[in-house]
Tab-separated table of C-alpha atoms in Angstrom:
chain	number	residue	atom	x	y	z
D	77	MET	CA	-21.928	-23.264	-4.919
D	78	SER	CA	-20.688	-25.631	-3.701
D	79	THR	CA	-18.081	-25.349	-0.426
D	80	GLU	CA	-15.006	-25.926	-0.045
D	81	THR	CA	-13.368	-29.429	0.487
D	82	PRO	CA	-11.619	-29.241	4.071
D	83	ARG	CA	-7.819	-29.348	2.837
D	84	THR	CA	-6.500	-26.378	4.338
D	85	SER	CA	-3.006	-25.356	5.409
D	86	PRO	CA	-2.822	-23.455	9.065
D	87	GLU	CA	-0.873	-20.686	7.824
D	88	SER	CA	-3.632	-18.487	5.901
D	89	THR	CA	-3.296	-14.541	7.034
D	90	SER	CA	-4.046	-12.018	3.923
D	91	GLY	CA	-6.008	-15.569	2.076
D	92	PRO	CA	-7.110	-18.559	1.628
D	93	ALA	CA	-4.435	-21.842	2.246
D	94	PRO	CA	-3.892	-23.426	-1.019
D	95	GLU	CA	-7.527	-25.407	-0.678
D	96	GLU	CA	-9.287	-26.699	-3.193
D	97	ARG	CA	-13.146	-25.882	-4.486
D	98	GLN	CA	-15.215	-27.934	-6.767
D	99	THR	CA	-17.303	-24.967	-8.394
D	100	ASP	CA	-19.913	-25.835	-10.863
D	101	PRO	CA	-18.745	-24.378	-14.490
D	102	ALA	CA	-22.422	-23.628	-15.076
D	103	ASP	CA	-22.968	-21.365	-12.076
D	104	ARG	CA	-22.524	-17.842	-13.696
D	105	ARG	CA	-22.853	-16.003	-10.224
D	106	ARG	CA	-18.931	-16.552	-9.811
D	107	TRP	CA	-18.459	-13.893	-12.571
D	108	LEU	CA	-20.687	-11.359	-10.978
D	109	ALA	CA	-18.684	-12.185	-7.230
D	110	LEU	CA	-15.292	-11.754	-9.227
D	111	ALA	CA	-16.819	-8.188	-10.584
D	112	ILE	CA	-18.119	-7.727	-6.983
D	113	VAL	CA	-14.887	-7.777	-5.343
D	114	MET	CA	-12.544	-6.847	-8.112
D	115	THR	CA	-14.572	-3.509	-7.894
D	116	ALA	CA	-14.056	-3.732	-4.358
D	117	ALA	CA	-10.471	-3.971	-4.596
D	118	PHE	CA	-10.542	-1.273	-6.972
D	119	MET	CA	-12.451	1.386	-4.832
D	120	ASP	CA	-9.292	0.592	-2.283
D	121	LEU	CA	-6.444	1.053	-4.700
D	122	VAL	CA	-8.116	4.672	-5.843
D	123	ASP	CA	-9.164	5.775	-2.355
D	124	VAL	CA	-5.179	5.907	-1.502
D	125	THR	CA	-3.774	7.074	-4.743
D	126	ILE	CA	-6.224	10.088	-5.031
D	127	VAL	CA	-5.611	11.253	-1.489
D	128	ASN	CA	-2.436	12.653	-2.049
D	129	ILE	CA	-3.365	14.995	-4.822
D	130	ALA	CA	-6.316	16.908	-3.204
D	131	ILE	CA	-4.078	17.162	0.001
D	132	PRO	CA	-3.168	21.173	-0.656
D	133	SER	CA	-7.228	21.680	-1.255
D	134	MET	CA	-8.113	19.612	2.290
D	135	ARG	CA	-5.526	22.192	4.302
D	136	ALA	CA	-6.518	25.198	2.541
D	137	ASP	CA	-10.314	24.324	3.352
D	138	LEU	CA	-9.858	22.856	6.672
D	139	GLY	CA	-6.598	24.702	7.960
D	140	ALA	CA	-5.225	22.087	8.649
D	141	SER	CA	-1.770	21.545	10.258
D	142	THR	CA	1.327	19.913	8.963
D	143	SER	CA	0.955	16.990	11.502
D	144	ALA	CA	-2.955	16.839	10.175
D	145	ILE	CA	-2.329	16.168	6.445
D	146	GLN	CA	0.632	13.728	7.704
D	147	TRP	CA	-2.063	11.743	9.440
D	148	ILE	CA	-4.305	11.715	6.600
D	149	THR	CA	-2.496	9.479	4.472
D	150	ALA	CA	-0.217	8.029	6.999
D	151	GLY	CA	-2.589	6.887	9.291
D	152	TYR	CA	-4.401	4.376	6.487
D	153	ALA	CA	-1.178	2.978	5.929
D	154	LEU	CA	-0.946	2.121	9.439
D	155	ALA	CA	-4.392	1.141	10.836
D	156	PHE	CA	-4.246	-0.465	7.550
D	157	ALA	CA	-1.088	-2.759	8.272
D	158	ALA	CA	-2.310	-3.121	11.914
D	159	GLY	CA	-5.332	-4.970	11.346
D	160	LEU	CA	-4.182	-6.449	7.732
D	161	ILE	CA	-2.421	-9.653	9.389
D	162	THR	CA	-5.665	-10.563	11.400
D	163	GLY	CA	-8.212	-9.146	8.640
D	164	GLY	CA	-7.303	-12.091	6.637
D	165	ARG	CA	-7.242	-14.446	9.866
D	166	LEU	CA	-10.734	-13.689	11.176
D	167	GLY	CA	-12.606	-14.114	7.420
D	168	ASP	CA	-10.795	-17.496	7.449
D	169	ILE	CA	-12.606	-17.956	10.860
D	170	PHE	CA	-15.969	-16.077	11.103
D	171	GLY	CA	-16.790	-16.241	6.639
D	172	ARG	CA	-15.075	-14.441	4.092
D	173	ARG	CA	-18.061	-13.554	2.508
D	174	ARG	CA	-19.384	-12.297	6.219
D	175	LEU	CA	-15.865	-10.304	6.626
D	176	PHE	CA	-16.087	-8.416	3.041
D	177	LEU	CA	-19.582	-7.382	3.498
D	178	ILE	CA	-18.599	-6.103	7.439
D	179	GLY	CA	-15.391	-4.834	5.556
D	180	ILE	CA	-17.312	-3.168	2.624
D	181	ALA	CA	-20.346	-1.324	4.583
D	182	GLY	CA	-17.299	-0.238	6.921
D	183	PHE	CA	-15.593	1.365	4.425
D	184	THR	CA	-18.306	2.584	2.839
D	185	ALA	CA	-19.256	4.896	6.000
D	186	ALA	CA	-16.096	5.755	6.998
D	187	SER	CA	-15.703	7.327	3.269
D	188	LEU	CA	-18.987	9.234	4.603
D	189	LEU	CA	-18.000	10.098	7.454
D	190	CYS	CA	-14.383	11.541	5.937
D	191	GLY	CA	-16.599	13.414	2.921
D	192	LEU	CA	-18.469	15.297	6.208
D	193	ALA	CA	-15.714	15.520	7.896
D	194	ALA	CA	-15.480	19.385	9.743
D	195	ASN	CA	-12.008	19.367	10.727
D	196	PRO	CA	-9.100	17.736	10.604
D	197	SER	CA	-9.167	15.826	13.676
D	198	MET	CA	-12.304	14.184	12.153
D	199	LEU	CA	-11.450	13.494	8.743
D	200	VAL	CA	-8.109	11.946	10.524
D	201	THR	CA	-10.011	9.725	12.162
D	202	SER	CA	-12.151	8.660	8.934
D	203	ARG	CA	-9.196	7.820	7.877
D	204	LEU	CA	-7.817	5.357	10.862
D	205	LEU	CA	-11.107	3.645	10.113
D	206	GLN	CA	-11.211	3.298	6.682
D	207	GLY	CA	-7.817	1.747	6.539
D	208	ALA	CA	-8.738	-0.360	9.775
D	209	MET	CA	-12.054	-1.455	7.705
D	210	ALA	CA	-10.121	-2.181	4.045
D	211	ALA	CA	-8.005	-4.753	6.994
D	212	LEU	CA	-11.306	-6.187	7.200
D	213	MET	CA	-12.227	-5.911	2.877
D	214	VAL	CA	-8.858	-6.457	1.434
D	215	PRO	CA	-7.834	-9.756	2.170
D	216	GLN	CA	-11.075	-11.294	1.359
D	217	VAL	CA	-10.790	-10.358	-2.182
D	218	LEU	CA	-8.361	-12.570	-3.605
D	219	ALA	CA	-9.225	-15.671	-0.818
D	220	ILE	CA	-13.556	-15.444	-2.528
D	221	ILE	CA	-11.365	-15.074	-6.139
D	222	HIS	CA	-9.742	-19.050	-4.610
D	223	VAL	CA	-12.912	-20.161	-3.106
D	224	THR	CA	-14.800	-19.643	-5.869
D	225	PHE	CA	-13.302	-20.329	-9.299
D	226	PRO	CA	-11.530	-23.864	-10.027
D	227	PRO	CA	-7.987	-24.520	-10.446
D	228	HIS	CA	-7.922	-23.889	-14.339
D	229	GLU	CA	-9.643	-20.854	-14.521
D	230	ARG	CA	-7.733	-19.119	-11.747
D	231	GLY	CA	-4.896	-17.526	-14.022
D	232	LYS	CA	-7.106	-15.850	-16.373
D	233	VAL	CA	-8.713	-14.684	-13.288
D	234	PHE	CA	-5.610	-13.376	-11.418
D	235	GLY	CA	-4.751	-11.224	-14.788
D	236	MET	CA	-7.892	-9.254	-15.240
D	237	PHE	CA	-7.054	-8.606	-10.830
D	238	GLY	CA	-3.747	-7.803	-12.007
D	239	ALA	CA	-5.343	-5.920	-14.749
D	240	ILE	CA	-7.388	-3.970	-12.312
D	241	VAL	CA	-4.687	-3.366	-10.213
D	242	GLY	CA	-2.594	-1.409	-12.789
D	243	LEU	CA	-6.311	0.411	-13.874
D	244	GLY	CA	-6.564	1.763	-9.948
D	245	ALA	CA	-3.250	2.884	-9.773
D	246	VAL	CA	-2.978	5.263	-12.935
D	247	SER	CA	-6.648	6.301	-13.131
D	248	GLY	CA	-6.598	7.017	-9.345
D	249	PRO	CA	-4.687	10.584	-8.913
D	250	MET	CA	-6.151	11.629	-12.184
D	251	LEU	CA	-9.917	10.752	-10.765
D	252	GLY	CA	-8.855	12.892	-7.914
D	253	ALA	CA	-7.603	15.650	-9.408
D	254	LEU	CA	-10.637	16.095	-11.702
D	255	LEU	CA	-12.807	15.568	-8.421
D	256	THR	CA	-10.823	18.660	-6.889
D	257	GLU	CA	-10.511	20.325	-9.937
D	258	TRP	CA	-13.984	20.103	-11.063
D	259	ASN	CA	-15.512	21.511	-7.786
D	260	LEU	CA	-19.025	19.517	-7.751
D	261	PHE	CA	-21.453	21.610	-5.773
D	262	GLY	CA	-19.055	23.727	-3.906
D	263	LEU	CA	-17.708	21.021	-2.565
D	264	GLU	CA	-13.638	20.999	-3.482
D	265	TRP	CA	-11.792	17.838	-2.188
D	266	ARG	CA	-14.800	16.097	-0.165
D	267	PRO	CA	-16.210	14.211	-3.659
D	268	ILE	CA	-13.220	12.394	-3.329
D	269	PHE	CA	-14.247	9.967	-0.392
D	270	LEU	CA	-17.936	10.468	-1.554
D	271	ILE	CA	-17.396	9.024	-4.820
D	272	ASN	CA	-16.992	5.610	-2.853
D	273	LEU	CA	-20.767	5.679	-1.546
D	274	PRO	CA	-23.028	4.423	-4.570
D	275	VAL	CA	-20.184	1.952	-5.662
D	276	GLY	CA	-19.954	0.653	-1.420
D	277	ILE	CA	-23.865	0.501	-0.998
D	278	ALA	CA	-23.739	-1.672	-4.994
D	279	GLY	CA	-21.251	-3.655	-3.277
D	280	VAL	CA	-23.051	-4.717	-0.035
D	281	ILE	CA	-26.234	-5.304	-1.602
D	282	LEU	CA	-25.275	-6.855	-4.809
D	283	GLY	CA	-22.255	-8.928	-2.591
D	284	ARG	CA	-24.894	-10.463	0.062
D	285	LYS	CA	-26.654	-12.380	-3.241
D	286	PHE	CA	-23.568	-13.534	-5.220
D	287	ILE	CA	-20.799	-14.234	-3.202
D	288	SER	CA	-20.888	-17.895	-1.485
D	289	GLU	CA	-19.346	-18.207	2.101
D	290	SER	CA	-16.245	-20.054	2.455
D	291	LYS	CA	-14.279	-20.781	5.791
D	292	ALA	CA	-11.281	-22.671	6.803
D	293	PRO	CA	-12.073	-25.224	8.353
D	294	GLN	CA	-8.687	-25.459	10.500
D	295	ALA	CA	-8.006	-21.899	10.668
D	296	LEU	CA	-5.953	-20.388	13.435
D	297	ARG	CA	-7.115	-18.138	16.209
D	298	LEU	CA	-6.693	-14.727	16.633
D	299	ASP	CA	-3.456	-13.475	18.348
D	300	LEU	CA	-4.458	-10.558	19.956
D	301	VAL	CA	-1.959	-9.892	21.968
D	302	GLY	CA	0.754	-9.936	18.764
D	303	VAL	CA	-1.970	-7.368	17.598
D	304	VAL	CA	-2.175	-4.783	20.073
D	305	LEU	CA	2.209	-5.460	21.049
D	306	ALA	CA	2.384	-4.932	17.012
D	307	THR	CA	0.368	-2.005	16.578
D	308	LEU	CA	2.207	0.027	19.987
D	309	ALA	CA	5.587	-0.464	18.525
D	310	MET	CA	4.481	1.065	14.920
D	311	VAL	CA	2.371	4.080	17.138
D	312	MET	CA	5.178	4.650	19.419
D	313	LEU	CA	7.445	5.240	16.202
D	314	ILE	CA	5.555	7.131	13.688
D	315	TYR	CA	3.024	9.443	16.576
D	316	PRO	CA	6.102	10.923	17.744
D	317	LEU	CA	7.864	11.522	13.885
D	318	THR	CA	4.640	12.879	13.125
D	319	GLN	CA	3.918	15.172	16.241
D	320	GLY	CA	7.259	15.972	17.356
D	321	ARG	CA	8.386	19.310	14.931
D	322	GLU	CA	4.926	20.829	15.877
D	323	ASN	CA	5.675	20.541	20.035
D	324	ASP	CA	8.969	20.881	18.929
D	325	TRP	CA	10.667	17.715	19.223
D	326	PRO	CA	9.911	16.944	23.577
D	327	LEU	CA	11.352	14.267	25.538
D	328	TRP	CA	8.532	12.542	25.245
D	329	GLY	CA	9.081	11.549	21.916
D	330	PHE	CA	12.510	10.240	22.305
D	331	VAL	CA	11.301	8.133	25.158
D	332	CYS	CA	8.627	6.251	22.870
D	333	MET	CA	11.174	6.030	20.383
D	334	GLY	CA	13.609	4.513	22.097
D	335	ALA	CA	11.459	2.489	23.693
D	336	VAL	CA	10.435	0.401	20.283
D	337	PRO	CA	13.214	-2.236	20.971
D	338	LEU	CA	11.761	-2.784	24.087
D	339	VAL	CA	8.200	-3.660	22.589
D	340	ILE	CA	9.402	-5.152	19.849
D	341	ALA	CA	11.429	-7.370	22.421
D	342	ALA	CA	8.607	-8.456	23.935
D	343	PHE	CA	6.187	-9.028	20.480
D	344	ILE	CA	8.954	-11.309	19.278
D	345	ALA	CA	8.791	-13.099	23.044
D	346	TYR	CA	5.179	-13.692	22.721
D	347	GLU	CA	5.436	-14.856	19.061
D	348	LYS	CA	8.131	-17.764	20.897
D	349	HIS	CA	5.513	-18.543	23.417
D	350	LYS	CA	2.165	-17.917	21.505
D	351	ALA	CA	3.896	-20.443	18.824
D	352	ALA	CA	5.114	-23.144	21.285
D	353	LYS	CA	1.443	-22.380	23.373
D	354	ASP	CA	-0.859	-23.262	20.433
D	355	GLY	CA	0.724	-22.812	16.843
D	356	SER	CA	-0.780	-19.738	15.840
D	357	PRO	CA	1.128	-16.525	16.111
D	358	LEU	CA	0.083	-13.509	14.239
D	359	VAL	CA	3.739	-13.432	12.904
D	360	GLU	CA	5.918	-17.249	11.722
D	361	LEU	CA	9.240	-16.374	12.826
D	362	SER	CA	10.682	-19.013	11.361
D	363	LEU	CA	10.097	-17.451	8.111
D	364	PHE	CA	12.991	-14.737	9.526
D	365	LYS	CA	15.544	-17.583	9.467
D	366	VAL	CA	15.020	-18.204	5.612
D	367	LYS	CA	17.922	-15.471	4.112
D	368	SER	CA	16.208	-14.470	1.126
D	369	PHE	CA	13.035	-13.716	3.064
D	370	ALA	CA	14.652	-11.658	6.058
D	371	ALA	CA	16.172	-9.750	2.904
D	372	GLY	CA	13.029	-8.880	1.581
D	373	ILE	CA	11.096	-8.150	4.345
D	374	ALA	CA	14.211	-5.038	4.690
D	375	VAL	CA	13.850	-4.246	0.916
D	376	GLN	CA	9.611	-3.819	1.537
D	377	LEU	CA	10.236	-1.825	4.615
D	378	THR	CA	12.480	0.286	2.971
D	379	PHE	CA	10.842	0.753	-0.172
D	380	GLY	CA	7.736	1.641	1.143
D	381	ILE	CA	9.737	4.607	3.122
D	382	ALA	CA	11.373	5.655	0.020
D	383	THR	CA	7.922	5.819	-1.961
D	384	GLY	CA	6.131	7.401	1.130
D	385	ILE	CA	7.943	10.130	1.331
D	386	PHE	CA	8.555	10.978	-2.517
D	387	PHE	CA	4.621	10.979	-3.220
D	388	PHE	CA	3.399	12.549	-0.417
D	389	VAL	CA	6.095	15.836	-0.925
D	390	TRP	CA	5.971	15.704	-4.984
D	391	THR	CA	2.752	16.749	-4.851
D	392	LEU	CA	3.327	19.374	-1.992
D	393	MET	CA	6.381	20.530	-4.193
D	394	MET	CA	3.917	21.197	-7.147
D	395	GLN	CA	1.298	22.285	-5.544
D	396	LEU	CA	1.888	24.261	-2.745
D	397	GLY	CA	5.618	24.942	-4.194
D	398	LEU	CA	5.158	26.299	-7.819
D	399	GLY	CA	1.478	26.875	-7.432
D	400	TRP	CA	-0.319	24.082	-9.739
D	401	SER	CA	-3.811	23.189	-9.893
D	402	ALA	CA	-4.489	19.621	-9.329
D	403	LEU	CA	-5.173	18.707	-12.696
D	404	ARG	CA	-1.930	19.928	-13.717
D	405	SER	CA	-0.530	17.985	-11.200
D	406	GLY	CA	-2.166	15.033	-12.146
D	407	LEU	CA	-1.716	15.716	-15.727
D	408	THR	CA	2.242	15.962	-14.571
D	409	GLY	CA	2.658	12.426	-13.461
D	410	ILE	CA	0.933	10.350	-16.443
D	411	PRO	CA	4.573	9.623	-18.116
D	412	PHE	CA	5.310	7.928	-14.300
D	413	SER	CA	2.760	6.306	-14.415
D	414	ILE	CA	2.528	4.667	-17.871
D	415	SER	CA	6.540	3.683	-17.319
D	416	VAL	CA	5.398	2.382	-13.908
D	417	SER	CA	3.431	0.011	-16.179
D	418	LEU	CA	5.408	-0.723	-19.121
D	419	ALA	CA	8.407	-1.624	-16.949
D	420	ALA	CA	6.076	-3.855	-14.354
D	421	GLY	CA	4.934	-6.133	-17.139
D	422	ILE	CA	8.989	-6.937	-18.992
D	423	SER	CA	9.997	-6.821	-15.683
D	424	VAL	CA	8.050	-10.195	-15.126
D	425	GLN	CA	7.526	-11.759	-18.676
D	426	LYS	CA	10.941	-11.028	-19.845
D	427	LEU	CA	13.460	-10.211	-17.265
D	428	VAL	CA	14.036	-11.679	-14.183
D	429	PRO	CA	13.328	-15.217	-15.767
D	430	ARG	CA	16.615	-14.562	-17.418
D	431	PHE	CA	18.859	-12.303	-15.395
D	432	GLY	CA	16.940	-12.424	-11.644
D	433	ARG	CA	17.828	-10.077	-8.635
D	434	LYS	CA	19.859	-7.798	-11.164
D	435	VAL	CA	16.511	-6.886	-12.346
D	436	LEU	CA	15.617	-5.617	-8.996
D	437	GLN	CA	18.981	-4.070	-8.188
D	438	THR	CA	19.034	-2.339	-11.714
D	439	GLY	CA	15.541	-0.448	-11.075
D	440	ALA	CA	17.107	0.755	-7.794
D	441	LEU	CA	19.486	1.845	-9.062
D	442	THR	CA	17.280	3.557	-12.343
D	443	MET	CA	15.136	5.231	-9.534
D	444	ALA	CA	17.994	7.079	-7.606
D	445	ALA	CA	19.239	8.051	-11.379
D	446	GLY	CA	15.999	9.755	-12.185
D	447	LEU	CA	16.284	11.343	-8.929
D	448	LEU	CA	19.319	12.600	-9.398
D	449	LEU	CA	18.208	14.421	-12.272
D	450	TYR	CA	15.122	15.662	-11.050
D	451	ILE	CA	16.899	17.335	-8.281
D	452	TRP	CA	19.617	18.701	-11.426
D	453	GLU	CA	16.343	19.945	-13.414
D	454	SER	CA	14.491	21.142	-10.046
D	455	GLN	CA	18.088	23.158	-9.425
D	456	HIS	CA	18.774	24.302	-12.753
D	457	TYR	CA	15.544	25.536	-13.830
D	458	GLY	CA	13.911	26.620	-10.692
D	459	MET	CA	10.644	28.174	-9.988
D	460	GLU	CA	9.742	28.802	-14.230
D	461	ILE	CA	10.263	24.651	-14.168
D	462	SER	CA	7.260	22.997	-16.976
D	463	SER	CA	5.539	19.490	-16.614
D	464	TRP	CA	7.123	18.535	-20.176
D	465	GLN	CA	10.669	19.442	-18.527
D	466	MET	CA	10.003	16.618	-14.978
D	467	ALA	CA	8.763	14.027	-17.991
D	468	PRO	CA	12.198	12.578	-18.341
D	469	PRO	CA	13.276	12.533	-14.707
D	470	LEU	CA	9.752	11.001	-14.374
D	471	ILE	CA	9.918	8.539	-16.881
D	472	VAL	CA	13.366	6.763	-15.726
D	473	LEU	CA	12.306	7.078	-11.876
D	474	GLY	CA	8.647	4.932	-13.281
D	475	ILE	CA	11.271	2.495	-15.177
D	476	GLY	CA	12.914	1.855	-12.257
D	477	MET	CA	10.086	1.261	-9.788
D	478	GLY	CA	8.427	-0.899	-12.464
D	479	LEU	CA	11.286	-2.884	-11.962
D	480	ILE	CA	10.928	-3.496	-8.876
D	481	VAL	CA	7.033	-3.483	-7.795
D	482	ALA	CA	6.359	-6.364	-10.099
D	483	PRO	CA	8.874	-8.972	-9.771
D	484	LEU	CA	9.793	-8.464	-5.270
D	485	THR	CA	7.252	-10.416	-3.799
D	486	ASP	CA	7.610	-13.203	-5.539
D	487	THR	CA	10.906	-13.042	-5.645
D	488	VAL	CA	11.323	-12.723	-1.968
D	489	LEU	CA	8.647	-15.644	-1.332
D	490	SER	CA	10.662	-18.157	-3.733
D	491	GLU	CA	12.522	-19.985	-1.063
D	492	VAL	CA	9.732	-19.809	1.423
D	493	PRO	CA	8.491	-23.357	2.259
D	494	ARG	CA	5.221	-23.930	0.508
D	495	GLU	CA	3.386	-24.247	3.961
D	496	HIS	CA	4.667	-21.161	5.011
D	497	ALA	CA	3.560	-19.276	1.700
D	498	GLY	CA	0.615	-17.013	3.278
D	499	SER	CA	2.163	-16.300	5.793
D	500	ALA	CA	4.659	-14.770	4.133
D	501	SER	CA	2.971	-12.942	1.747
D	502	GLY	CA	0.663	-11.615	4.648
D	503	LEU	CA	3.546	-10.225	6.529
D	504	ILE	CA	5.138	-8.988	2.950
D	505	ASN	CA	1.980	-6.939	2.595
D	506	THR	CA	2.169	-5.565	6.127
D	507	THR	CA	5.745	-4.523	5.876
D	508	ASN	CA	5.345	-2.208	2.948
D	509	GLN	CA	2.022	-0.583	4.547
D	510	MET	CA	4.451	-0.329	7.489
D	511	GLY	CA	7.236	1.353	5.291
D	512	ASN	CA	4.777	3.744	3.773
D	513	ALA	CA	3.791	5.331	7.246
D	514	LEU	CA	6.890	5.325	8.682
D	515	GLY	CA	8.097	7.255	5.504
D	516	LEU	CA	5.183	9.600	5.568
D	517	GLY	CA	6.284	10.371	9.592
D	518	LEU	CA	9.284	11.478	8.454
D	519	THR	CA	8.893	14.268	5.943
D	520	SER	CA	8.449	15.942	9.789
D	521	VAL	CA	12.112	15.608	9.236
D	522	VAL	CA	13.191	15.038	5.747
D	523	PHE	CA	10.758	17.929	4.289
D	524	PHE	CA	9.098	20.339	6.758
D	525	GLY	CA	12.030	20.619	8.508
D	526	MET	CA	13.828	22.294	6.136
D	527	ILE	CA	11.085	25.181	5.696
D	528	ASP	CA	10.887	27.591	8.483
D	529	ASP	CA	7.726	28.696	7.629
D	530	GLU	CA	5.310	26.284	6.374
D	531	MET	CA	2.824	28.685	5.711
D	532	VAL	CA	4.789	30.625	2.858
D	533	PHE	CA	4.411	29.018	-0.072
D	534	GLY	CA	6.796	29.296	-3.210
D	535	ALA	CA	10.282	28.137	-3.499
D	536	PRO	CA	10.665	27.093	0.157
D	537	TYR	CA	8.889	23.720	-0.681
D	538	VAL	CA	10.432	23.181	-3.943
D	539	GLU	CA	14.391	23.302	-1.879
D	540	ALA	CA	12.740	20.896	0.606
D	541	PHE	CA	11.704	18.697	-1.977
D	542	ARG	CA	15.218	18.542	-3.530
D	543	TYR	CA	16.299	17.658	0.411
D	544	ALA	CA	13.808	15.349	0.926
D	545	MET	CA	14.641	13.246	-2.820
D	546	TRP	CA	18.425	13.498	-1.503
D	547	TRP	CA	17.462	11.157	1.222
D	548	VAL	CA	15.083	9.664	-0.963
D	549	ALA	CA	18.175	8.468	-3.257
D	550	GLY	CA	20.096	7.654	-0.369
D	551	VAL	CA	17.447	4.814	0.889
D	552	LEU	CA	17.270	3.420	-2.657
D	553	ALA	CA	21.465	3.152	-1.800
D	554	VAL	CA	20.437	0.890	0.773
D	555	ILE	CA	17.641	-1.258	-1.549
D	556	PHE	CA	20.474	-2.002	-3.566
D	557	ALA	CA	22.790	-3.223	-0.660
D	558	VAL	CA	20.099	-5.236	0.997
D	559	MET	CA	19.431	-6.733	-2.433
D	560	PHE	CA	22.275	-8.599	-3.131
D	561	ALA	CA	20.555	-11.035	-0.147
D	562	LEU	CA	17.628	-11.829	-2.567
D	563	PRO	CA	17.896	-14.827	-4.260
D	564	ARG	CA	20.271	-14.830	-7.468
D	565	LYS	CA	17.104	-15.757	-9.515
D	566	HIS	CA	14.225	-18.266	-9.189
D	567	ASP	CA	12.749	-20.747	-10.778
D	568	ALA	CA	8.975	-20.703	-12.491
D	569	ALA	CA	8.210	-23.430	-9.669
D	570	GLY	CA	9.499	-21.281	-6.422
D	571	ALA	CA	7.748	-18.271	-7.810
D	572	GLY	CA	3.951	-19.939	-8.199
D	573	HIS	CA	3.976	-20.358	-4.402
D	574	GLU	CA	1.551	-17.051	-4.284
D	575	ALA	CA	-0.301	-18.109	-6.934
D	576	GLU	CA	-0.997	-22.275	-6.339
D	577	ALA	CA	-1.945	-20.566	-2.406
D	578	GLY	CA	-4.365	-18.083	-3.732
D	579	PHE	CA	-2.108	-15.189	-3.152
D	580	ALA	CA	-1.152	-12.366	-5.121
D	581	ALA	CA	0.830	-9.084	-3.979
D	582	GLU	CA	-1.955	-6.283	-2.345
D	583	PRO	CA	-3.408	-3.889	-4.533
D	584	THR	CA	-1.745	-0.980	-3.006
D	585	PRO	CA	-0.009	1.921	-4.119
D	586	SER	CA	2.979	0.855	-3.490
D	587	LYS	CA	2.631	-2.195	-5.321
D	588	VAL	CA	2.040	-0.904	-8.633
D	589	PRO	CA	2.808	3.056	-7.642
D	590	ALA	CA	1.170	6.220	-8.808
D	591	ALA	CA	1.544	10.136	-9.037
């Protein structure tokens, strides 16, 4: 396979710049390369969605505390968010094939450590490593696709990629439920991680053989100081939120959270200095002068908070509150997953071109309506609520979420200058992961804060779920209001920034959420 031409934008962060590559149509290795990177993306997405359903089993087996089970999911999202932009840039500099292989090998090794975890601390540490390795692996997927396929084939390839993302989102929770319920070899929840081993090993072996190397000749330099400051701000906010309740909300936690604005101010000042010095900041601050983009980042962050809270407490409510098995909980979420997928397809193809941002705002209101219906049903039926009674609010929730997740990234990017599409796309994906981590941290306040004794299962967990849903509904009201700053409509050319630059939405659960 031939190498790419040196026509590269310096804005690549989560994927390649809008460069062209002359690919030999007779070289069928590119389809094998596609299968390998798509399998890796599928593995990452399933790993994210598979974990929530198994958390009660992990908690019982390891005797994990409340903060530990929060860190099992929040730690992954935090490490992923912290390394996502840098992971893409490392691929541009040192080679996307090389970083992909390092990432998938590290992800596989971390999965083994997760499966062998003997205590909560080892599991949390392994999940942090998994998130960091995913941050190296995932940004290379779309980059490799872009430089491997000629322009006339990319539409079909990205369509296939979208289908894989959707399949991973839908199948993850069910796969997690089945593996947990089957208790293979007496391993209980551990197979949800160990299943990655054969897939990851095959990916490394085949990737070395069939994926060709590519680099961006004019790639930017690394901004390690920016990474440290951004990560420090996230940790100083999320760590006290997650640990505070168990430590009776100590003074140091409030000091850390209060100092976050100072760290953010230092980050902004350094990014301005970095931009003036060598033009390679971690975050292109000029993007925030675009009103619709700044509003879109706020929507992504708050939407990540809402989904982070919902999926976590929903799982705990069904299994620890109602006493349902992992399998029944997974099956209960099927109507939701189907509704998200159907609404997402309709919103992009039919609704957004005609109604613009009103579709996203309708999605926020529809989600809020689904939550209110869920709260009413939970109060009305109490502990006797059944899976089929949950179906109506879950379908409404899924429709609302589908109206938001599919068109949101294109809408946010529609007024961003083409030369900054890469930086913008990477920042959107990073912000969404940050929102997820923050939402998971907030469950200490909006969910566990309502439970006097976390080891007393049953009704207290159901009541805490209802309380948390009011908070999520409030966040959706904020999202609805902020959406007024998004463009009323965006044309196909504007929406095509990502496609032309080879970018697509990060395959994460917040993008195509699942039960």
